Amino acid sequence: MWERVFRLPTLSEEFFRKYFTDLDGRFHGRLSAVIPASTASSSESKFTGVSARYECRIKVEYQKDLMGLLEEGMLLAVKNFKRVEDGVRFTLMEVSRVWPEHFGLRGLSDHGYYPMQFEIIEQSEVDWSTDDKATMMIQISAIPINYDLILREGCDPTFEKGFSYPVVASEAYILNMEMINRMYNQRIAEKLGVDTRKTVGDAHEDPRLGVVKMFQSIESKIPIYVDFESLVRYHFGIFAFTGGGKSNLLSNILRRLIYHSSETKVVVFDISCEYPFLLMDLFADPQIDSKIVFEHRINSVEQMYNSIVKPREYENDPRVLEGLQNIMNLNRVSYYAKPRFKVPTYGQFLDELEELRKESIRRPHYINAIDEIREAVLDYMDEKGYVENQEVDEEFVRFIDHKASLIVSQFKVHESSGLYAWATTRSTILKILRRREGVTGAAVSGGLTAEDLRRLIEDDIRLLCLSIADPITMKDLVIRLTGELLNGRKRRFQVKPYILFVFDEAQEFIPDVSGSSGIDKQCSRQVETLLRQGRKYGLGGCVATQRIAYLNTNALQQLHTYFVGTLPRPYDRSVVSETFMIDKDILEKTLEFAPGEWLLSSYIATGVENVPIFIKADNAEEEVEKYLKKVSS
């Protein structure tokens, strides 16, 4: 009866070799159990994400070399219950854990006679160097990736989204390198126009981000590509602890974006001042229009050298001075001219009213007056099409000065109160506006004003790096630039060129709003708005941080692609798991990562949707080293 129900077409061994590998005859495994996720997980499950409803267990015959060849991240295929005409349908699953078992050691009890325990352990050691299948076995835990593989003789393999229950006791197959390459890269490689068989690490020649951490014992590697358009428009995040290589990976991605995506511009909010070094070769390239903006005027290459952060091995390298001098010779270095006169924004008006409301909680008629003024401000903004981060103008000041005076009089607000003083002194802002009218940024200091920076971004510049260490100044720039560019594109219904805003040390820009106030809260809300609305207008965001637990989760949920490195704190991993729906068992693998190794998953920018991929990124410092060698030769 079982054979009648589950009889499948016979496919040749040669056909199977096209898609699967048995690691030179070493791998022979079968699916032993399919465990519901609610059973496989502990009580932690309510705090972590689960992308699959089941965990699968595969038992593999032991061979002494096999443990060195099996790796987390490999994809397995097991026949499932769904039938397909003239073919075979497999459930795909990703290896999350591999461990060997010894029959003698498994039966060893802690309550046994101690000398006997040591005797058994000692005698078992030599067994691992044999191929004794009767005594030892390899266990694999795998997570379904919610894709089915359909194979037919004479046809290309196809992948179908969705989970199908695998047939327990069926043989498990390992997808070979060619299949992994096809699955992860085919669609994107065709769009980028690259041949994945000729992959190289040079950023000019190949848009790959790195290689897949799989089949490490084989000399040839599987490259990994992403769809740059989707990566930018649908936002991405980079999360790893200090030393995990966040800045290296980010500069690697930005370099390839500039070289291989001609319709993309990049704006880096570099509060740690790392990117003038990490992107040095781009800033020194005459073919790439770029600019580095510092906090203060840079008069010499020595000043510039002392203003940037360099990797330890380059701190005393004289070639760095030569490389930076080339950038200065191209007139690529400027600085930010802070506004001499600070004009409030509509958002600041509303924040001030909110503070006054809190102070007047025991005076209902004061609260009514404040609400009336707030409504007047919002009605004015709606009528004019203004948003909170825009600076007020003279027309608004005259309007609100008159309106607020009438309202406090109507609600009989006492003349000695703070609300009355606020409402009747708005006209003082007119003096600031008039003093500023005749003063341009160039007249102030020769640097670039926020308006100059906005024009630079909207013109032909490809790469703008704002290396400013002062967090208040940087947050103010984030609010103004992202807000004005988003509003401008809304008015013009503009999508291209794409602009990627990079928020390195993102905890400075998008902190959790519940624990923030003032400019911190305003900045977080503005970046959240950018991430929510920007994709419709070609504005993307990159969020890079080491402490994801401190971030605005509403902003994080807008990210469609994420790179996860080592996060030693369990709470950070639980936030990643819950926010991005990555299985905890897969995420735990990141604890073993060396710098430069990442878990990549994407809903839109990789070849397969929401499938975790273990990768090793190309080293961005190699590109800088090539540039420095060229400079010094």
XYZ file of C-alpha atoms in Angstrom:
633
model
C 0.000 0.000 0.000
C 2.817 2.435 0.986
C 4.569 1.783 -2.310
C 1.394 2.495 -4.311
C 0.867 5.838 -2.561
C 4.478 7.007 -2.510
C 5.937 5.366 -5.635
C 7.993 8.035 -7.436
C 9.414 8.159 -10.954
C 12.835 6.524 -11.211
C 15.529 9.096 -11.914
C 18.971 8.064 -13.083
C 22.050 8.290 -10.887
C 23.627 10.594 -13.467
C 20.612 12.889 -13.201
C 20.955 13.050 -9.402
C 24.660 13.889 -9.677
C 23.751 17.034 -11.609
C 22.028 18.452 -8.544
C 23.286 16.617 -5.458
C 26.572 15.526 -3.917
C 27.351 12.625 -1.594
C 30.782 14.100 -0.764
C 32.624 11.426 -2.749
C 30.506 8.573 -1.447
C 30.773 9.548 2.211
C 27.265 10.906 2.869
C 24.390 8.474 3.447
C 21.597 9.935 5.572
C 17.866 9.591 6.122
C 15.217 11.774 7.695
C 14.427 10.276 11.093
C 11.955 12.746 12.592
C 9.961 15.917 11.872
C 9.362 17.783 15.121
C 6.806 20.623 15.441
C 8.507 23.913 16.318
C 6.382 24.330 19.465
C 7.793 21.035 20.743
C 11.346 21.553 19.521
C 11.554 25.016 21.086
C 11.592 25.819 24.765
C 9.663 28.497 26.597
C 12.016 30.963 24.869
C 9.997 30.544 21.672
C 7.640 33.367 22.590
C 10.617 35.740 22.615
C 12.247 34.506 19.400
C 11.239 34.302 15.756
C 10.445 31.087 13.947
C 10.442 31.025 10.142
C 9.481 27.315 9.933
C 6.909 25.259 11.807
C 9.118 22.192 12.041
C 12.601 21.030 12.905
C 13.926 18.012 11.009
C 16.407 15.403 12.280
C 18.622 13.469 9.878
C 20.702 10.462 10.890
C 23.892 9.946 8.869
C 26.200 6.936 8.682
C 29.516 7.757 10.333
C 32.744 8.141 8.340
C 35.894 9.556 9.862
C 36.278 12.389 7.309
C 32.621 13.380 7.177
C 32.521 15.643 10.239
C 35.134 17.853 8.581
C 33.030 18.181 5.417
C 29.536 18.796 6.818
C 28.784 22.444 7.613
C 25.949 24.500 9.015
C 24.210 26.315 6.188
C 24.288 23.400 3.736
C 20.976 22.688 2.019
C 19.394 19.247 2.156
C 16.586 17.847 0.002
C 14.126 15.171 1.160
C 11.242 13.785 -0.914
C 7.837 15.020 0.256
C 4.229 13.881 0.036
C 3.205 16.181 -2.842
C 3.103 14.510 -6.224
C 4.363 16.062 -9.439
C 3.845 14.713 -12.947
C 6.914 12.925 -14.363
C 9.223 14.171 -11.637
C 10.163 14.316 -7.979
C 9.354 16.978 -5.436
C 11.685 17.643 -2.500
C 11.388 19.676 0.684
C 14.463 21.876 1.132
C 15.966 22.413 4.572
C 19.023 24.199 5.927
C 21.477 22.487 8.272
C 21.523 24.325 11.608
C 23.573 21.901 13.735
C 25.840 18.879 13.208
C 27.165 16.592 15.943
C 28.612 13.076 16.210
C 27.326 10.401 18.585
C 29.101 7.356 20.019
C 26.885 4.495 21.162
C 29.139 3.615 24.084
C 29.477 7.193 25.322
C 25.773 7.885 24.942
C 24.996 5.030 27.299
C 27.567 6.160 29.841
C 25.957 7.038 33.171
C 27.297 9.585 35.658
C 26.271 7.157 38.387
C 28.603 4.415 37.171
C 31.856 3.338 38.797
C 34.366 6.164 38.075
C 37.283 3.996 36.876
C 34.893 2.228 34.520
C 33.675 5.557 33.127
C 37.244 6.645 32.389
C 38.027 3.260 30.848
C 35.049 3.501 28.456
C 35.905 7.099 27.489
C 39.562 6.244 26.873
C 38.736 3.212 24.737
C 36.206 5.241 22.720
C 38.746 7.822 21.545
C 40.312 5.569 18.923
C 36.876 4.769 17.448
C 36.568 8.273 15.957
C 39.487 7.568 13.592
C 37.693 4.531 12.122
C 34.656 4.153 9.872
C 32.779 2.031 12.412
C 29.116 2.566 11.498
C 27.923 0.148 14.166
C 29.290 2.253 17.018
C 29.020 5.823 15.761
C 26.599 8.057 13.895
C 26.276 11.705 12.844
C 23.161 13.656 13.755
C 21.938 16.684 11.811
C 19.305 19.213 12.842
C 17.819 21.102 9.872
C 15.225 23.863 9.459
C 12.868 23.845 6.422
C 13.431 26.979 4.335
C 9.851 26.966 2.965
C 10.854 26.103 -0.588
C 10.241 22.943 -2.607
C 12.640 21.719 -5.296
C 11.000 20.084 -8.337
C 13.134 17.908 -10.607
C 12.121 16.409 -13.964
C 14.220 14.564 -16.511
C 15.155 16.887 -19.373
C 13.986 20.047 -17.538
C 15.724 22.694 -15.465
C 15.089 22.467 -11.721
C 12.381 24.750 -10.362
C 11.841 26.184 -6.881
C 8.352 26.671 -5.500
C 7.592 28.768 -2.427
C 5.866 27.005 0.441
C 6.334 24.163 2.903
C 5.539 20.518 2.079
C 5.728 17.823 4.730
C 8.701 15.534 3.980
C 8.410 11.763 3.970
C 9.999 10.450 7.171
C 12.637 7.735 6.544
C 13.350 9.068 3.035
C 16.925 9.569 1.920
C 18.433 13.038 2.426
C 20.490 14.599 -0.356
C 22.990 17.486 -0.182
C 22.593 20.136 -2.880
C 25.888 20.493 -4.772
C 27.802 23.698 -5.506
C 26.186 24.229 -8.906
C 22.700 24.008 -7.427
C 23.541 26.368 -4.575
C 24.997 28.828 -7.068
C 21.905 28.572 -9.269
C 19.540 28.972 -6.327
C 21.266 31.946 -4.713
C 22.644 33.787 -7.744
C 21.056 32.937 -11.103
C 18.313 35.576 -11.140
C 20.535 38.339 -9.787
C 23.574 37.448 -11.900
C 21.446 37.703 -15.047
C 20.233 41.145 -13.964
C 23.788 42.318 -13.194
C 25.172 40.733 -16.360
C 27.924 38.727 -14.637
C 29.251 35.213 -15.122
C 29.372 33.574 -11.691
C 31.955 31.061 -12.946
C 34.496 33.860 -13.388
C 34.104 35.379 -9.955
C 36.952 37.434 -8.445
C 37.370 39.527 -5.313
C 38.271 42.751 -7.173
C 35.535 45.339 -6.523
C 36.017 47.011 -9.924
C 35.567 43.801 -11.871
C 33.002 41.858 -9.857
C 29.952 43.124 -7.914
C 29.919 40.125 -5.587
C 29.868 40.807 -1.829
C 31.911 37.722 -0.955
C 31.565 33.954 -1.040
C 29.142 31.470 0.494
C 30.529 29.699 3.578
C 29.945 26.237 2.222
C 32.113 23.456 0.778
C 35.099 25.125 2.446
C 37.318 22.107 1.721
C 36.917 22.605 -2.044
C 39.189 25.097 -3.801
C 36.505 26.742 -5.961
C 34.059 29.029 -4.142
C 30.419 30.019 -4.570
C 30.088 33.819 -4.903
C 27.173 35.716 -3.384
C 25.424 38.566 -5.204
C 22.572 40.861 -4.203
C 20.168 42.969 -6.215
C 21.545 46.459 -5.528
C 18.321 48.232 -6.515
C 16.262 46.202 -4.032
C 18.991 46.421 -1.395
C 18.878 50.232 -1.512
C 15.169 50.901 -2.002
C 13.993 48.401 0.606
C 16.675 49.207 3.192
C 19.179 46.957 4.920
C 20.811 46.522 8.304
C 24.221 45.370 9.546
C 24.386 44.083 13.118
C 27.501 42.830 14.910
C 29.465 43.380 18.095
C 32.634 45.521 18.173
C 35.329 43.917 16.051
C 32.878 41.952 13.916
C 33.706 43.928 10.780
C 30.603 46.144 10.379
C 32.475 49.087 8.864
C 34.525 46.783 6.648
C 31.409 45.079 5.267
C 29.587 48.374 4.835
C 32.464 49.989 2.932
C 32.652 46.827 0.825
C 28.944 47.159 -0.074
C 29.192 50.911 -0.742
C 32.221 50.456 -2.998
C 30.352 47.938 -5.159
C 27.238 50.106 -5.204
C 29.249 53.019 -6.587
C 31.084 50.905 -9.159
C 28.208 48.725 -10.344
C 25.023 50.745 -9.772
C 25.277 53.946 -11.795
C 21.850 55.202 -10.686
C 22.666 55.194 -6.971
C 24.093 57.974 -4.789
C 25.395 57.428 -1.265
C 25.258 59.756 1.761
C 27.200 58.485 4.801
C 26.500 59.932 8.252
C 29.900 58.988 9.645
C 29.892 59.907 13.322
C 32.921 57.668 13.985
C 34.991 59.260 11.162
C 36.076 55.899 9.653
C 34.973 56.128 6.052
C 37.459 58.699 4.685
C 40.023 55.908 5.133
C 37.849 52.875 4.277
C 36.634 54.515 1.032
C 39.893 56.325 0.289
C 40.257 54.854 -3.201
C 36.784 56.122 -4.173
C 37.416 59.655 -2.927
C 40.710 59.711 -4.856
C 39.093 58.508 -8.102
C 38.706 61.468 -10.522
C 35.868 59.635 -12.275
C 33.692 59.541 -9.137
C 32.272 62.865 -7.985
C 32.607 62.780 -4.202
C 33.063 64.982 -1.147
C 34.192 64.531 2.472
C 32.721 67.065 4.904
C 34.423 67.457 8.278
C 33.319 69.279 11.395
C 36.062 71.922 11.127
C 38.155 73.487 8.389
C 40.986 71.236 7.141
C 44.059 73.273 6.158
C 46.630 70.505 5.673
C 46.884 66.798 4.972
C 48.254 66.321 8.507
C 45.046 67.773 9.944
C 42.988 65.463 7.787
C 45.152 62.493 8.818
C 44.548 63.299 12.500
C 40.798 63.781 11.962
C 40.049 60.257 10.734
C 40.105 56.802 12.302
C 42.497 54.278 10.758
C 42.904 50.517 11.321
C 45.727 49.779 13.754
C 48.072 48.412 11.094
C 47.834 51.668 9.110
C 48.264 54.127 11.987
C 51.951 54.711 11.240
C 51.889 54.003 7.514
C 53.325 57.000 5.585
C 51.434 55.951 2.453
C 48.173 57.043 4.082
C 49.358 60.677 3.999
C 50.092 60.349 0.288
C 46.676 58.818 -0.335
C 44.896 61.592 1.562
C 46.932 64.266 -0.235
C 45.558 63.010 -3.557
C 42.035 63.497 -2.220
C 42.827 67.058 -1.122
C 44.413 67.820 -4.502
C 41.098 66.939 -6.139
C 39.331 69.485 -3.906
C 37.238 66.731 -2.346
C 37.498 68.013 1.249
C 35.282 70.627 2.895
C 33.615 71.259 6.256
C 30.216 72.026 7.665
C 29.329 75.669 8.252
C 27.013 75.597 11.230
C 24.140 78.063 11.002
C 24.882 81.268 12.913
C 21.187 81.888 13.538
C 19.057 78.959 14.664
C 15.542 79.055 13.175
C 13.034 76.688 14.820
C 11.124 74.068 12.851
C 7.423 73.318 12.914
C 8.252 70.176 14.869
C 9.988 72.239 17.539
C 6.895 74.438 17.828
C 4.788 71.342 18.405
C 7.290 69.922 20.922
C 7.258 73.177 22.889
C 3.458 73.037 23.005
C 3.638 69.435 24.253
C 5.972 70.495 27.089
C 3.656 73.361 28.011
C 0.743 70.907 28.059
C 2.548 68.666 30.564
C 3.204 71.672 32.805
C -0.475 72.726 32.659
C -2.026 69.372 33.497
C -3.983 70.804 36.457
C -5.380 73.764 34.499
C -8.006 72.526 32.022
C -8.514 75.910 30.356
C -4.747 76.162 29.699
C -4.804 72.708 28.085
C -7.739 73.786 25.913
C -5.798 76.873 24.828
C -2.703 74.799 23.990
C -4.784 72.324 21.972
C -6.310 75.217 20.012
C -2.863 76.615 19.191
C -1.643 73.140 18.201
C -4.608 72.676 15.866
C -3.881 76.065 14.296
C -0.257 75.038 13.637
C -1.291 71.695 12.127
C -3.987 73.302 9.952
C -1.428 75.811 8.646
C 1.046 73.005 7.861
C -1.629 70.970 6.057
C -2.744 73.943 4.018
C 0.818 74.788 2.925
C 2.029 71.183 2.564
C 4.777 71.603 5.191
C 6.186 68.905 7.466
C 7.601 68.994 10.986
C 11.301 69.170 10.147
C 10.972 72.248 7.926
C 12.038 75.622 9.305
C 9.317 78.177 9.915
C 9.069 81.244 7.698
C 8.051 84.850 8.275
C 4.469 84.279 7.094
C 3.938 81.508 9.656
C 5.481 83.534 12.480
C 3.111 86.443 11.827
C 0.170 84.026 11.598
C 0.910 82.127 14.819
C 1.831 85.274 16.771
C -1.575 86.741 16.011
C -3.454 83.446 16.462
C -1.776 82.502 19.775
C -2.414 85.951 21.251
C -6.123 85.683 20.419
C -6.395 82.173 21.885
C -4.735 82.953 25.249
C -6.972 85.990 25.537
C -10.070 83.916 24.685
C -9.254 81.268 27.342
C -8.236 83.916 29.911
C -4.681 82.659 30.393
C -2.959 84.616 33.175
C -0.425 87.190 31.993
C 2.259 85.917 34.390
C 2.055 82.298 33.172
C 4.627 80.578 31.003
C 1.971 79.816 28.379
C 1.067 83.489 28.038
C 4.732 84.453 27.738
C 5.281 81.810 25.048
C 2.198 82.819 23.069
C 3.000 86.545 23.035
C 6.712 86.402 22.181
C 6.658 84.479 18.887
C 7.385 87.670 16.930
C 10.976 87.629 18.277
C 11.695 84.879 15.732
C 11.209 87.496 13.026
C 14.448 89.184 14.141
C 16.380 85.935 13.603
C 14.847 85.453 10.168
C 15.698 89.004 9.107
C 19.281 88.816 10.405
C 19.819 85.584 8.508
C 18.373 86.801 5.212
C 21.487 88.630 4.090
C 23.985 86.054 5.296
C 24.913 83.083 3.120
C 26.913 80.039 4.225
C 29.907 81.151 2.177
C 29.859 84.568 3.799
C 29.780 82.999 7.224
C 32.808 80.772 6.998
C 33.554 79.428 3.534
C 32.215 75.969 4.425
C 29.102 74.166 3.272
C 25.725 74.898 4.821
C 22.921 72.362 5.117
C 21.354 73.909 2.030
C 24.657 73.541 0.134
C 24.781 69.871 1.122
C 21.224 69.310 -0.065
C 22.062 70.865 -3.437
C 25.202 68.712 -3.699
C 23.143 65.563 -3.184
C 20.552 66.629 -5.730
C 23.212 67.524 -8.307
C 25.807 65.132 -9.729
C 27.659 63.978 -6.615
C 27.850 60.169 -6.209
C 29.351 59.889 -2.724
C 29.022 62.306 0.191
C 30.618 61.469 3.537
C 29.722 63.627 6.544
C 32.505 62.846 9.040
C 31.316 64.857 12.017
C 31.873 63.542 15.544
C 29.487 65.923 17.344
C 26.218 63.949 17.767
C 23.984 67.029 18.095
C 25.282 68.543 14.865
C 24.980 65.224 13.069
C 21.423 64.578 14.254
C 20.392 68.048 13.166
C 21.834 67.341 9.704
C 20.063 63.984 9.536
C 16.729 65.624 10.343
C 17.173 68.467 7.857
C 18.711 66.607 4.909
C 16.524 63.497 4.962
C 13.391 65.552 5.579
C 14.028 68.082 2.823
C 15.054 65.457 0.265
C 12.034 63.285 1.045
C 9.650 66.244 0.816
C 11.261 67.428 -2.407
C 10.784 64.050 -4.039
C 7.192 63.878 -2.854
C 6.445 67.210 -4.498
C 8.164 66.190 -7.763
C 7.017 62.530 -7.723
C 10.683 61.663 -8.310
C 12.191 58.188 -7.863
C 15.607 58.216 -9.569
C 18.475 58.488 -8.991
C 18.308 56.332 -5.881
C 19.861 57.797 -2.755
C 21.150 55.580 0.042
C 21.435 57.186 3.488
C 23.913 55.302 5.689
C 23.511 55.524 9.471
C 26.627 53.990 10.994
C 26.506 53.735 14.812
C 22.728 53.782 14.344
C 22.019 53.857 18.081
C 22.882 57.564 17.829
C 20.239 58.210 15.151
C 17.326 55.841 15.812
C 17.190 55.196 19.567
C 14.072 53.687 21.088
C 11.625 56.613 21.135
C 10.073 55.546 24.448
C 13.312 56.373 26.249
C 14.276 59.432 24.193
C 13.439 63.106 24.180
C 14.385 66.315 22.402
C 16.539 66.032 19.298
C 17.164 62.307 19.923
C 13.458 61.551 19.669
C 13.006 63.891 16.723
C 15.893 62.276 14.837
C 14.599 58.764 15.512
C 11.151 59.682 14.259
C 12.569 61.335 11.148
C 14.675 58.306 10.208
C 11.654 56.065 10.850
C 9.634 58.277 8.490
C 12.383 58.016 5.875
C 12.400 54.220 6.120
C 8.607 54.011 5.997
C 8.074 56.328 3.047
C 11.413 56.504 1.237
C 11.092 53.354 -0.870
C 8.283 54.969 -2.886
C 10.614 57.814 -3.831
C 13.917 55.998 -4.347
C 15.344 56.873 -0.927
C 16.899 53.981 0.967
C 18.494 53.510 4.354
C 21.274 51.420 5.841
C 21.340 50.869 9.608
C 24.591 49.588 11.164
C 25.003 49.059 14.911
C 26.446 46.815 17.629
C 23.506 47.221 20.057
C 20.309 46.464 18.200
C 18.383 46.190 21.484
C 18.558 49.976 21.955
C 17.043 50.866 18.571
C 13.619 52.018 17.436
C 11.961 48.704 16.552
C 9.417 50.431 14.279
C 12.345 51.595 12.161
C 14.020 48.165 12.249
C 10.886 46.490 10.934
C 11.206 48.479 7.699
C 14.453 46.683 6.798
C 14.083 43.993 4.135
C 17.708 42.773 4.096
C 20.010 42.140 7.040
C 23.552 41.022 7.708
C 24.068 39.530 11.178
C 27.510 38.972 12.659
C 28.518 37.956 16.167
C 26.134 39.276 18.833
C 27.320 37.891 22.195
C 24.442 39.346 24.212
C 21.432 36.972 24.234
C 18.953 39.858 24.305
C 20.382 41.324 21.082
C 20.039 37.937 19.392
C 16.463 37.584 20.614
C 15.594 41.023 19.146
C 17.095 39.993 15.792
C 15.254 36.657 15.910
C 11.908 38.253 16.744
C 12.205 41.271 14.433
C 13.466 39.436 11.345
C 11.973 35.968 11.941
C 15.275 34.061 11.996
C 15.244 30.717 13.766
C 17.206 30.762 16.997
C 19.185 27.642 16.041
C 20.382 29.329 12.841
C 21.205 32.549 14.680
C 23.278 30.767 17.324
C 25.761 29.818 14.592
C 26.838 33.478 14.429
C 28.540 33.106 17.825
C 31.236 31.077 16.053
C 31.836 33.682 13.345
C 35.256 35.205 12.770
C 35.427 38.889 11.702
C 34.082 39.216 8.176
C 31.663 36.269 8.411
C 27.941 37.024 8.221
C 24.487 35.576 8.136
C 22.692 37.200 5.192
C 18.936 37.021 4.749
C 16.606 39.108 2.635
C 12.959 39.281 1.667
C 13.783 40.823 -1.695
C 17.489 41.341 -2.549
C 18.808 37.752 -2.651
C 18.015 34.951 -5.086
C 15.733 33.170 -2.589
C 13.338 34.910 -0.241
C 14.104 34.926 3.481
C 16.593 32.046 3.399
C 19.554 32.551 5.779
C 22.885 32.335 3.929
C 26.241 32.058 5.709
C 28.796 34.173 3.830
C 32.361 35.405 4.116
C 32.590 38.990 2.879
C 35.443 40.269 0.761
C 37.891 42.413 2.736
C 37.487 46.133 1.979
C 41.004 46.867 3.228
C 42.407 44.933 0.274
C 40.988 47.602 -2.042
C 42.538 50.355 0.093
C 45.852 48.470 0.117
C 45.845 48.250 -3.690
C 45.282 52.004 -3.864
C 48.092 52.746 -1.381
C 50.499 50.511 -3.296
C 49.654 52.377 -6.474
C 50.157 55.738 -4.750
C 53.542 54.822 -3.309
C 54.938 53.144 -6.440
